[in-house]
Short mmCIF file of C-alpha atoms in Angstrom, two decimals:
data_model
loop_
_atom_site.label_atom_id
_atom_site.label_comp_id
_atom_site.label_asym_id
_atom_site.label_seq_id
_atom_site.Cartn_x
_atom_site.Cartn_y
_atom_site.Cartn_z
CA UNK A 93 0.00 0.00 0.00
CA UNK A 94 2.52 2.60 1.15
CA UNK A 95 6.14 1.99 0.42
CA UNK A 96 8.82 4.33 1.73
CA UNK A 97 12.19 3.61 0.18
CA UNK A 98 15.52 5.01 1.36
CA UNK A 99 13.97 8.27 2.42
CA UNK A 100 16.40 10.99 3.42
CA UNK A 101 15.64 14.62 4.18
CA UNK A 102 18.15 17.37 4.80
CA UNK A 103 17.40 20.79 6.21
CA UNK A 104 20.46 22.95 5.52
CA UNK A 105 22.84 19.97 5.68
CA UNK A 106 21.28 18.69 8.90
CA UNK A 107 19.52 15.44 8.18
CA UNK A 108 16.10 15.12 9.78
CA UNK A 109 15.40 11.70 8.29
CA UNK A 110 18.15 9.26 7.39
CA UNK A 111 17.77 6.49 4.85
CA UNK A 112 14.39 5.33 6.11
CA UNK A 113 12.56 2.41 4.52
CA UNK A 114 9.12 1.32 5.61
CA UNK A 115 6.30 -0.75 4.14
CA UNK A 116 2.80 -0.11 5.42
CA UNK A 117 0.15 -2.62 4.34
CA UNK A 118 -3.53 -1.79 3.96
CA UNK A 119 -5.75 -1.54 7.01
CA UNK A 120 -3.09 -1.01 9.61
CA UNK A 121 -3.07 1.54 12.41
CA UNK A 122 0.53 2.63 12.56
CA UNK A 123 1.83 4.82 15.35
CA UNK A 124 5.04 6.73 14.86
CA UNK A 125 6.75 7.47 18.14
CA UNK A 126 9.86 9.35 18.95
CA UNK A 127 11.32 12.14 21.06
CA UNK A 128 11.11 15.74 19.88
CA UNK A 129 13.08 16.28 16.71
CA UNK A 130 13.17 12.59 15.83
CA UNK A 131 11.72 13.28 12.38
CA UNK A 132 8.11 12.21 12.93
CA UNK A 133 6.47 15.28 11.45
CA UNK A 134 9.04 15.50 8.68
CA UNK A 135 8.32 11.93 7.64
CA UNK A 136 4.57 12.57 7.59
CA UNK A 137 5.03 15.82 5.71
CA UNK A 138 7.07 14.10 3.03
CA UNK A 139 4.57 11.26 2.89
CA UNK A 140 1.72 13.69 2.24
CA UNK A 141 3.67 15.59 -0.38
CA UNK A 142 4.09 18.80 1.60
CA UNK A 143 7.86 18.57 1.71
CA UNK A 144 9.98 17.17 -1.09
CA UNK A 145 12.36 14.38 -0.03
CA UNK A 146 16.09 15.00 -0.49
CA UNK A 147 16.57 11.39 -1.52
CA UNK A 148 14.42 8.31 -1.83
CA UNK A 149 10.89 7.72 -3.01
CA UNK A 150 7.46 7.22 -1.50
CA UNK A 151 4.92 5.17 -3.40
CA UNK A 152 1.25 5.09 -2.44
CA UNK A 153 -0.51 2.28 -4.27
CA UNK A 154 2.32 2.52 -6.79
CA UNK A 155 1.87 6.29 -7.27
CA UNK A 156 4.87 8.50 -6.58
CA UNK A 157 3.86 11.32 -4.23
CA UNK A 158 6.07 13.77 -6.12
CA UNK A 159 5.47 12.87 -9.75
CA UNK A 160 1.81 11.90 -9.55
CA UNK A 161 1.05 14.09 -6.61
CA UNK A 162 -2.60 14.87 -7.40
CA UNK A 163 -3.58 11.22 -7.83
CA UNK A 164 -1.62 10.27 -4.71
CA UNK A 165 -3.17 13.11 -2.71
CA UNK A 166 -6.61 11.87 -3.73
CA UNK A 167 -5.90 8.71 -1.73
CA UNK A 168 -4.74 10.61 1.33
CA UNK A 169 -6.43 12.51 4.09
CA UNK A 170 -4.05 14.61 6.15
CA UNK A 171 -4.40 16.55 9.36
CA UNK A 172 -1.27 18.57 10.13
CA UNK A 173 -0.09 19.25 13.64
CA UNK A 174 -2.41 21.54 15.66
CA UNK A 175 -5.03 21.58 12.91
CA UNK A 176 -4.19 24.83 11.04
CA UNK A 177 -7.56 25.39 9.38
CA UNK A 178 -8.79 28.75 8.04
CA UNK A 179 -9.84 30.87 10.99
CA UNK A 180 -12.30 33.25 9.42
CA UNK A 181 -14.70 30.72 7.91
CA UNK A 182 -17.77 29.00 9.29
CA UNK A 183 -17.32 25.30 10.00
CA UNK A 184 -20.00 24.45 7.45
CA UNK A 185 -18.48 26.71 4.77
CA UNK A 186 -15.08 25.21 5.36
CA UNK A 187 -16.27 21.63 5.08
CA UNK A 188 -18.31 22.64 2.02
CA UNK A 189 -15.14 24.05 0.43
CA UNK A 190 -13.21 20.87 1.20
CA UNK A 191 -16.02 18.79 -0.29
CA UNK A 192 -15.67 20.78 -3.51
CA UNK A 193 -11.91 20.32 -3.57
CA UNK A 194 -12.45 16.61 -2.98
CA UNK A 195 -14.96 16.41 -5.83
CA UNK A 196 -17.87 15.22 -3.70
CA UNK A 197 -20.95 15.35 -5.97
CA UNK A 198 -23.38 18.09 -4.99
CA UNK A 199 -26.25 15.67 -4.29
CA UNK A 200 -24.18 13.54 -1.91
CA UNK A 201 -22.53 16.46 -0.17
CA UNK A 202 -25.14 17.05 2.49
CA UNK A 203 -25.30 13.38 3.40
CA UNK A 204 -21.51 13.22 3.70
CA UNK A 205 -21.36 16.35 5.83
CA UNK A 206 -23.99 14.91 8.15
CA UNK A 207 -22.11 11.62 8.49
CA UNK A 208 -18.84 13.37 9.21
CA UNK A 209 -20.28 15.82 11.69
CA UNK A 210 -21.89 12.95 13.56
CA UNK A 211 -18.70 10.87 13.53
CA UNK A 212 -16.53 13.75 14.70
CA UNK A 213 -19.12 15.23 17.05
CA UNK A 214 -19.24 18.69 15.49
CA UNK A 215 -22.98 18.98 14.73
CA UNK A 216 -23.39 21.68 17.35
CA UNK A 217 -20.69 23.94 15.98
CA UNK A 218 -21.43 23.73 12.26
CA UNK A 219 -22.79 27.29 12.17
CA UNK A 220 -19.94 28.81 14.18
CA UNK A 221 -16.86 30.62 13.00
CA UNK A 222 -13.75 28.46 13.29
CA UNK A 223 -11.90 31.22 15.14
CA UNK A 224 -14.35 30.91 18.04
CA UNK A 225 -13.88 27.15 18.48
CA UNK A 226 -11.87 25.54 21.25
CA UNK A 227 -8.78 23.56 20.39
CA UNK A 228 -10.56 20.25 20.73
CA UNK A 229 -13.28 21.28 18.31
CA UNK A 230 -10.72 22.61 15.84
CA UNK A 231 -9.03 19.25 16.01
CA UNK A 232 -12.34 17.53 15.28
CA UNK A 233 -13.06 19.83 12.36
CA UNK A 234 -9.56 19.02 11.11
CA UNK A 235 -10.32 15.34 11.44
CA UNK A 236 -13.54 15.79 9.50
CA UNK A 237 -11.67 17.60 6.76
CA UNK A 238 -9.09 14.83 6.55
CA UNK A 239 -11.84 12.21 6.21
CA UNK A 240 -13.98 14.15 3.76
CA UNK A 241 -13.34 12.03 0.70
CA UNK A 242 -13.37 8.80 2.71
CA UNK A 243 -9.67 8.33 1.87
CA UNK A 244 -7.96 4.95 2.02
CA UNK A 245 -5.14 6.42 4.04
CA UNK A 246 -5.45 8.83 6.91
CA UNK A 247 -2.34 10.65 8.12
CA UNK A 248 -2.65 12.48 11.43
CA UNK A 249 0.16 14.46 13.00
CA UNK A 250 -0.21 14.45 16.79
CA UNK A 251 -4.00 14.31 16.65
CA UNK A 252 -4.44 14.43 20.42
CA UNK A 253 -1.91 17.05 21.44
CA UNK A 254 -3.39 19.80 23.54
CA UNK A 255 -6.69 18.06 24.17
CA UNK A 256 -8.24 17.33 27.53
CA UNK A 257 -8.39 13.69 28.73
CA UNK A 258 -12.02 13.19 27.64
CA UNK A 259 -11.34 14.54 24.19
CA UNK A 260 -8.25 12.37 23.91
CA UNK A 261 -10.33 9.29 24.64
CA UNK A 262 -12.90 10.37 22.05
CA UNK A 263 -10.34 11.07 19.34
CA UNK A 264 -8.69 7.73 20.08
CA UNK A 265 -11.96 5.90 19.72
CA UNK A 266 -12.58 7.70 16.44
CA UNK A 267 -9.15 6.61 15.23
CA UNK A 268 -9.85 3.02 16.23
CA UNK A 269 -13.21 3.19 14.52
CA UNK A 270 -11.69 4.45 11.27
CA UNK A 271 -8.78 2.05 11.55
CA UNK A 272 -11.09 -0.92 11.15
CA UNK A 273 -11.30 -0.27 7.44
CA UNK A 274 -8.55 2.15 6.63
CA UNK A 275 -4.85 2.66 6.96
CA UNK A 276 -4.21 5.19 9.69
CA UNK A 277 -0.78 6.62 10.28
CA UNK A 278 -0.36 8.95 13.20
CA UNK A 279 2.47 10.39 15.17
CA UNK A 280 2.39 10.91 18.89
CA UNK A 281 4.68 11.25 21.85
CA UNK A 282 2.14 9.78 24.23
CA UNK A 283 3.11 6.13 24.67
CA UNK A 284 -0.11 4.92 26.26
CA UNK A 285 -1.93 6.27 23.27
CA UNK A 286 0.15 4.27 20.84
CA UNK A 287 -0.17 1.22 23.06
CA UNK A 288 -3.95 1.59 23.20
CA UNK A 289 -4.68 2.23 19.55
CA UNK A 290 -1.92 0.91 17.29
CA UNK A 291 -1.53 -2.36 15.46
CA UNK A 292 2.04 -1.50 14.83
CA UNK A 293 4.51 0.93 16.30
CA UNK A 294 7.55 2.49 14.70
CA UNK A 295 9.93 4.28 17.02
CA UNK A 296 12.14 6.92 15.47
CA UNK A 297 15.25 8.42 16.93
CA UNK A 298 17.41 10.99 15.18
CA UNK A 299 15.71 10.28 11.88
CA UNK A 300 16.22 6.53 11.98
CA UNK A 301 13.88 3.66 12.74
CA UNK A 302 15.06 2.08 15.98
CA UNK A 303 12.13 -0.26 16.53
CA UNK A 304 9.31 -1.57 14.41
CA UNK A 305 6.59 -4.05 15.34
CA UNK A 306 3.45 -4.59 17.34
CA UNK A 307 3.38 -3.59 20.99
CA UNK A 308 3.81 -7.27 21.99
CA UNK A 309 6.72 -7.74 19.60
CA UNK A 310 8.49 -4.74 21.01
CA UNK A 311 7.92 -5.89 24.58
CA UNK A 312 9.08 -9.44 23.95
CA UNK A 313 12.15 -8.28 22.07
CA UNK A 314 13.21 -6.62 25.28
CA UNK A 315 11.99 -9.47 27.50
CA UNK A 316 15.41 -10.90 28.33
CA UNK A 317 16.40 -7.92 30.42
CA UNK A 318 14.14 -7.86 33.45
CA UNK A 319 14.26 -6.75 37.01
CA UNK A 320 13.10 -8.90 39.94
CA UNK A 321 12.51 -7.62 43.45
CA UNK A 322 12.63 -10.01 46.41
CA UNK A 323 12.10 -9.81 50.14
CA UNK A 324 13.39 -12.81 52.07
CA UNK A 325 13.02 -13.48 55.81
CA UNK A 326 15.20 -15.68 57.99
CA UNK A 327 18.48 -15.49 56.09
CA UNK A 328 21.43 -13.16 56.39
CA UNK A 329 22.28 -10.96 53.39
CA UNK A 330 25.60 -12.66 52.64
CA UNK A 331 23.93 -16.04 52.49
CA UNK A 332 21.16 -14.76 50.21
CA UNK A 333 23.68 -13.10 47.96
CA UNK A 334 25.69 -16.30 47.65
CA UNK A 335 22.69 -18.48 46.85
CA UNK A 336 21.17 -16.12 44.36
CA UNK A 337 24.40 -15.41 42.52
CA UNK A 338 24.68 -19.11 41.75
CA UNK A 339 21.53 -18.99 39.64
CA UNK A 340 22.26 -18.99 35.93
CA UNK A 341 21.05 -15.89 34.16
CA UNK A 342 21.50 -13.32 36.89
CA UNK A 343 23.60 -10.47 35.62
CA UNK A 344 23.47 -8.12 38.56
CA UNK A 345 22.56 -8.50 42.19
CA UNK A 346 22.06 -6.11 45.07
CA UNK A 347 21.25 -7.13 48.65
CA UNK A 348 20.54 -5.17 51.78
CA UNK A 349 18.83 -5.66 55.15
CA UNK A 350 19.15 -8.18 57.99
CA UNK A 351 17.64 -11.50 59.14
CA UNK A 352 14.18 -9.99 59.64
CA UNK A 353 14.05 -9.18 55.97
CA UNK A 354 16.58 -9.07 53.15
CA UNK A 355 15.74 -6.99 50.14
CA UNK A 356 17.30 -8.10 46.88
CA UNK A 357 17.13 -6.69 43.39
CA UNK A 358 18.22 -8.84 40.48
CA UNK A 359 18.81 -8.06 36.84
CA UNK A 360 18.13 -11.21 34.88
CA UNK A 361 18.20 -12.16 31.23
CA UNK A 362 15.69 -15.03 31.41
CA UNK A 363 12.78 -16.17 33.53
CA UNK A 364 14.39 -17.42 36.77
CA UNK A 365 11.48 -17.14 39.19
CA UNK A 366 11.26 -20.90 39.81
CA UNK A 367 14.97 -21.20 40.54
CA UNK A 368 14.77 -18.31 42.95
CA UNK A 369 11.98 -19.98 44.84
CA UNK A 370 13.85 -23.27 45.05
CA UNK A 371 17.11 -21.60 46.04
CA UNK A 372 15.44 -19.61 48.80
CA UNK A 373 13.62 -22.73 50.00
CA UNK A 374 16.81 -24.79 50.12
CA UNK A 375 18.56 -22.08 52.12
CA UNK A 376 15.76 -22.25 54.72
CA UNK A 377 14.68 -18.69 54.06
CA UNK A 378 11.10 -17.56 53.69
CA UNK A 379 10.13 -15.81 50.50
CA UNK A 380 7.90 -12.91 51.49
CA UNK A 381 7.71 -11.13 48.23
CA UNK A 382 8.71 -11.66 44.63
CA UNK A 383 7.76 -9.41 41.82
CA UNK A 384 8.95 -9.11 38.32
CA UNK A 385 8.93 -5.66 36.80
CA UNK A 386 6.94 -5.80 33.60
CA UNK A 387 8.76 -3.95 30.85
CA UNK A 388 6.43 -1.23 29.68
CA UNK A 389 6.59 0.55 26.36
CA UNK A 390 8.06 3.43 28.29
CA UNK A 391 11.14 1.41 29.19
CA UNK A 392 11.59 0.31 25.63
CA UNK A 393 11.16 3.86 24.42
CA UNK A 394 13.63 5.17 26.96
CA UNK A 395 16.27 2.58 26.23
CA UNK A 396 15.95 3.01 22.47
CA UNK A 397 15.99 6.76 22.43
CA UNK A 398 18.23 7.40 25.43
CA UNK A 399 21.03 8.67 23.22
CA UNK A 400 18.80 11.45 22.04
CA UNK A 401 18.28 12.77 25.54
CA UNK A 402 21.94 13.12 26.42
CA UNK B 24 -4.19 22.55 -14.44
CA UNK B 25 -7.92 22.13 -13.94
CA UNK B 26 -10.56 24.83 -14.26
CA UNK B 27 -12.65 23.19 -11.55
CA UNK B 28 -9.82 23.32 -9.04
CA UNK B 29 -9.07 26.93 -9.98
CA UNK B 30 -12.73 27.77 -9.61
CA UNK B 31 -12.93 26.16 -6.16
CA UNK B 32 -9.90 28.07 -4.88
CA UNK B 33 -11.20 31.26 -6.50
CA UNK B 34 -14.61 31.00 -4.87
CA UNK B 35 -13.21 30.36 -1.43
CA UNK B 36 -10.67 33.15 -1.64
CA UNK B 37 -13.12 35.67 -3.04
CA UNK B 38 -15.80 34.90 -0.50
CA UNK B 39 -13.46 34.79 2.46
CA UNK B 40 -12.00 38.19 1.61
CA UNK B 41 -15.42 39.61 2.55
CA UNK B 42 -15.42 37.79 5.90
CA UNK B 43 -12.74 40.06 7.28
CA UNK B 44 -13.11 43.83 7.64
CA UNK B 45 -9.85 44.44 5.76
CA UNK B 46 -11.50 44.33 2.34
CA UNK B 47 -14.18 46.84 3.34
CA UNK B 48 -11.64 49.18 4.89
CA UNK B 49 -9.40 49.09 1.82
CA UNK B 50 -12.35 49.67 -0.52
CA UNK B 51 -13.58 52.60 1.52
CA UNK B 52 -10.14 54.18 1.63
CA UNK B 53 -9.79 53.73 -2.11
CA UNK B 54 -13.13 55.32 -2.91
CA UNK B 55 -12.63 58.22 -0.52
CA UNK B 56 -9.15 59.01 -1.83
CA UNK B 57 -10.01 58.74 -5.53
CA UNK B 58 -13.27 60.62 -5.05
CA UNK B 59 -11.65 63.43 -3.14
CA UNK B 60 -8.61 63.81 -5.40
CA UNK B 61 -10.66 63.62 -8.58
CA UNK B 62 -13.58 65.87 -7.72
CA UNK B 63 -11.56 68.49 -5.86
CA UNK B 64 -10.11 69.59 -9.21
CA UNK B 65 -12.82 68.36 -11.53
CA UNK B 66 -14.86 71.58 -11.63
CA UNK B 67 -11.73 73.72 -11.94
CA UNK B 68 -10.64 72.09 -15.18
CA UNK B 69 -14.14 72.36 -16.58
CA UNK B 70 -13.80 69.36 -18.87
CA UNK B 71 -16.38 66.59 -19.00
CA UNK B 72 -13.95 63.70 -19.07
CA UNK B 73 -12.25 61.37 -16.62
CA UNK B 74 -8.68 61.84 -17.74
CA UNK B 75 -7.61 63.22 -14.35
CA UNK B 76 -9.13 60.26 -12.61
CA UNK B 77 -7.25 57.76 -14.71
CA UNK B 78 -4.04 59.73 -14.27
CA UNK B 79 -4.37 59.30 -10.53
CA UNK B 80 -5.23 55.65 -10.67
CA UNK B 81 -1.82 53.97 -11.20
CA UNK B 82 -0.29 55.69 -8.19
CA UNK B 83 -3.26 54.96 -5.93
CA UNK B 84 -3.40 51.33 -7.02
CA UNK B 85 0.33 51.12 -6.24
CA UNK B 86 -0.60 51.33 -2.57
CA UNK B 87 -4.07 49.83 -2.54
CA UNK B 88 -3.50 46.60 -4.45
CA UNK B 89 -0.49 45.46 -2.37
CA UNK B 90 -2.72 45.94 0.67
CA UNK B 91 -5.25 43.57 -0.88
CA UNK B 92 -2.70 40.95 -1.90
CA UNK B 93 -0.24 41.09 0.99
CA UNK B 94 -1.97 38.33 2.93
CA UNK B 95 -2.65 35.99 0.03
CA UNK B 96 0.22 33.61 0.74
CA UNK B 97 1.88 35.22 3.78
CA UNK B 98 -1.17 34.56 5.91
CA UNK B 99 -1.28 30.93 4.82
CA UNK B 100 2.41 30.44 5.60
CA UNK B 101 2.06 32.05 8.98
CA UNK B 102 -1.06 30.23 10.15
CA UNK B 103 0.12 26.90 8.73
CA UNK B 104 -3.00 26.47 6.61
CA UNK B 105 -0.64 26.36 3.62
CA UNK B 106 0.19 22.82 4.70
CA UNK B 107 -3.45 21.77 4.36
CA UNK B 108 -3.87 23.71 1.12
CA UNK B 109 -0.98 22.03 -0.70
CA UNK B 110 -1.75 18.55 0.61
CA UNK B 111 -5.24 18.74 -0.86
CA UNK B 112 -5.48 17.38 -4.40
CA UNK B 113 -4.92 20.80 -5.95
CA UNK B 114 -2.09 21.67 -8.31
CA UNK B 115 0.18 24.48 -7.17
CA UNK B 116 -0.56 26.28 -10.41
CA UNK B 117 -4.29 26.00 -9.72
CA UNK B 118 -3.77 27.52 -6.29
CA UNK B 119 -1.77 30.48 -7.64
CA UNK B 120 -4.26 31.14 -10.46
CA UNK B 121 -7.30 30.80 -8.21
CA UNK B 122 -5.84 33.21 -5.69
CA UNK B 123 -4.84 35.63 -8.45
CA UNK B 124 -8.31 35.67 -9.96
CA UNK B 125 -9.88 36.18 -6.54
CA UNK B 126 -7.61 39.11 -5.68
CA UNK B 127 -8.14 40.61 -9.13
CA UNK B 128 -11.90 40.27 -8.78
CA UNK B 129 -11.72 42.02 -5.43
CA UNK B 130 -9.74 44.87 -7.03
CA UNK B 131 -12.29 45.13 -9.83
CA UNK B 132 -15.14 45.11 -7.30
CA UNK B 133 -13.38 47.96 -5.57
CA UNK B 134 -12.95 49.99 -8.77
CA UNK B 135 -16.44 49.25 -10.09
CA UNK B 136 -18.29 51.92 -8.01
CA UNK B 137 -16.20 54.60 -9.74
CA UNK B 138 -18.30 53.97 -12.85
CA UNK B 139 -20.82 56.18 -11.02
CA UNK B 140 -18.48 59.11 -11.67
CA UNK B 141 -18.63 58.42 -15.39
CA UNK B 142 -22.40 58.07 -15.32
CA UNK B 143 -22.94 61.29 -13.37
CA UNK B 144 -20.51 63.23 -15.57
CA UNK B 145 -22.25 62.05 -18.70
CA UNK B 146 -25.58 63.02 -17.12
CA UNK B 147 -24.39 66.59 -16.52
CA UNK B 148 -22.91 67.05 -19.94
CA UNK B 149 -22.10 64.90 -22.92
CA UNK B 150 -19.07 62.71 -22.43
CA UNK B 151 -17.05 60.71 -24.91
CA UNK B 152 -17.54 57.17 -23.66
CA UNK B 153 -14.88 55.59 -25.89
CA UNK B 154 -11.76 56.63 -23.95
CA UNK B 155 -13.53 56.04 -20.63
CA UNK B 156 -14.48 52.52 -21.62
CA UNK B 157 -10.97 51.78 -22.86
CA UNK B 158 -9.52 53.30 -19.70
CA UNK B 159 -11.52 50.82 -17.66
CA UNK B 160 -10.19 48.01 -19.85
CA UNK B 161 -6.71 49.36 -19.21
CA UNK B 162 -7.46 49.56 -15.49
CA UNK B 163 -8.28 45.86 -15.45
CA UNK B 164 -4.95 45.10 -17.10
CA UNK B 165 -3.10 47.43 -14.75
CA UNK B 166 -4.82 45.97 -11.70
CA UNK B 167 -4.02 42.49 -13.05
CA UNK B 168 -0.32 43.29 -13.34
CA UNK B 169 -0.16 44.86 -9.87
CA UNK B 170 -2.16 42.00 -8.35
CA UNK B 171 0.20 39.46 -9.89
CA UNK B 172 3.18 41.39 -8.51
CA UNK B 173 1.48 41.54 -5.11
CA UNK B 174 0.87 37.80 -5.11
CA UNK B 175 4.46 37.20 -6.10
CA UNK B 176 5.68 39.33 -3.16
CA UNK B 177 3.26 37.64 -0.81
CA UNK B 178 4.65 34.24 -1.76
CA UNK B 179 8.13 35.43 -0.76
CA UNK B 180 7.57 36.05 2.92
CA UNK B 181 5.42 34.93 5.78
CA UNK B 182 5.37 38.50 7.02
CA UNK B 183 2.54 40.52 5.49
CA UNK B 184 4.30 43.84 6.04
CA UNK B 185 7.37 42.63 4.17
CA UNK B 186 5.15 41.39 1.34
CA UNK B 187 3.37 44.76 1.25
CA UNK B 188 6.61 46.74 1.11
CA UNK B 189 8.13 44.58 -1.62
CA UNK B 190 5.09 44.88 -3.86
CA UNK B 191 4.68 48.62 -3.22
CA UNK B 192 8.35 49.05 -4.13
CA UNK B 193 7.94 47.19 -7.43
CA UNK B 194 4.62 48.83 -8.35
CA UNK B 195 5.89 52.26 -7.34
CA UNK B 196 8.94 51.81 -9.54
CA UNK B 197 6.71 50.88 -12.48
CA UNK B 198 4.31 53.79 -11.87
CA UNK B 199 6.88 56.48 -11.34
CA UNK B 200 9.65 55.51 -13.74
CA UNK B 201 8.30 57.51 -16.69
CA UNK B 202 8.44 60.68 -14.60
CA UNK B 203 12.09 60.04 -13.76
CA UNK B 204 13.26 59.70 -17.33
CA UNK B 205 15.27 62.94 -17.20
CA UNK B 206 17.61 61.33 -14.70
CA UNK B 207 18.32 58.34 -16.89
CA UNK B 208 21.14 58.24 -19.48
CA UNK B 209 19.86 58.90 -22.99
CA UNK B 210 20.35 55.48 -24.51
CA UNK B 211 18.28 53.83 -21.75
CA UNK B 212 15.36 56.24 -21.92
CA UNK B 213 13.44 54.22 -24.48
CA UNK B 214 13.79 51.05 -22.49
CA UNK B 215 12.72 52.57 -19.19
CA UNK B 216 9.87 54.42 -20.81
CA UNK B 217 8.60 51.13 -22.19
CA UNK B 218 9.07 49.49 -18.80
CA UNK B 219 6.88 52.04 -17.00
CA UNK B 220 3.27 51.07 -16.49
CA UNK B 221 2.03 54.65 -16.90
CA UNK B 222 3.27 54.81 -20.45
CA UNK B 223 1.12 51.83 -21.41
CA UNK B 224 -1.83 52.78 -19.27
CA UNK B 225 -1.87 56.30 -20.74
CA UNK B 226 -2.43 55.01 -24.23
CA UNK B 227 -5.58 53.27 -23.01
CA UNK B 228 -6.73 56.57 -21.45
CA UNK B 229 -6.17 58.30 -24.76
CA UNK B 230 -8.51 55.80 -26.35
CA UNK B 231 -5.83 53.83 -28.19
CA UNK B 232 -6.01 50.06 -28.11
CA UNK B 233 -2.49 48.89 -28.89
CA UNK B 234 -1.52 45.23 -28.78
CA UNK B 235 1.90 46.20 -27.36
CA UNK B 236 0.24 47.54 -24.22
CA UNK B 237 -1.79 44.40 -23.80
CA UNK B 238 1.33 42.29 -24.30
CA UNK B 239 3.15 44.43 -21.74
CA UNK B 240 0.56 43.90 -19.02
CA UNK B 241 -0.01 40.25 -19.84
CA UNK B 242 3.70 39.52 -19.73
CA UNK B 243 3.93 41.12 -16.29
CA UNK B 244 1.01 39.01 -15.10
CA UNK B 245 2.49 35.80 -16.52
CA UNK B 246 6.03 36.41 -15.26
CA UNK B 247 4.88 37.35 -11.75
CA UNK B 248 2.45 34.43 -11.48
CA UNK B 249 4.98 31.97 -12.84
CA UNK B 250 7.46 33.34 -10.31
CA UNK B 251 5.09 32.75 -7.43
CA UNK B 252 4.30 29.29 -8.80
CA UNK B 253 8.02 28.43 -8.73
CA UNK B 254 8.46 29.86 -5.22
CA UNK B 255 5.41 27.93 -4.12
CA UNK B 256 6.90 24.75 -5.47
CA UNK B 257 10.12 25.33 -3.55
CA UNK B 258 8.49 26.60 -0.36
CA UNK B 259 9.53 24.18 2.34
#
């Protein structure tokens, strides 16, 4: 469906996107994550034909976004960051204008506008001037404009930034709703959002793809490095340390406390919970607490993009 | 390039220029200034024609038309709506042409009430309609050239004031150059005289329809619009 090949973009010799290749099949909800300046917006802007790439090509259904831009743009609906729609128009007039640009036949126009306003929840503001709308409503109008022609591909740049929690939930549910039939590509820096809505996540850092896969894939790829916290009663710290360090797979070990309770933190590269139990049991200690820290997307994100923060 | 796309952009631009007070303010200023300057000397000259009016026009349009066009692209760059505009299935050429036609139509709408002057003069005493009619044709060409220059300047900067100053500078140069000919070395006089917009506009006012004048204005329109098309293509 969408094929990004060796995409590179320079801004005054600084590369924002470096040699990126990505295939996006039909009907996928793809979340693009990354720290500020990772190249998320740049990638989306090139994909939608707003910016020309320095190198590489983007094909949408086999159409080059540069050479056959009008045909390619007909397949795309795009909402730029912070929904920069014309301020001095009425919502209805604006959507009417977009319907003309999108070649919606006059007799179907009203039906389409009704559908969209219901889907995006903007029926009550159709008669208002866009400049008087709140940010959330502007975002919804932007969403309606992007979906006007019922495009096969919807590209949304930070669709939930600046919205209140209720609006975020609503926009997310709209995205999920649309994503049942269409390809949705959106960028965000909110990890929970990506986790909640995306079929697939691409993490960018410094213009390169550092991770690509479903949320589960990403989590399991990082599974080997885990942290386990223990509290053991009835053993002295030295003894606990000795027993635990004998377990295969423990890379780091910290112990503190006394006989009434030893606290231990282990870094492990495989699942060693059974061995820990047996080891503690054989050393006559009592295992009061054992919990394995579940690697969240946040950890993965941090570890993959840590360089960028320094 | 598609006429439907041009028409869509044109309609939106033309309508939306009446949503903001700017258009009304500019039109009022234009009518007050031209009315005052023209009629304050009209009864002194004692001639039933509009030659004085059309002599004033190029210099007034030099300031008024850039004010109309300054926001055409600058505003879009600044607010970010340019990003939506160019990612819609519209050709960049369609966008430039649609915006040009809308701004030109606004200029013509602004000039149209001055036809009242012609009608009232002809009601008082007989007036030769030929030169007046041709002068209005010339005014459309002149306004077209200045509008195209204004749109070109507006595509250069996201700051409306900068766009305004650039287009006033260009239009002012074109309007005033034929009055500065004495300062120009002899062998260049012909060239600069031909370059001046007044020289070409005057022949319309005299009632002469010369293809060279039409070519002059059309070439300005085409060059300026093509320039803004190219800038548009390169913008970001």
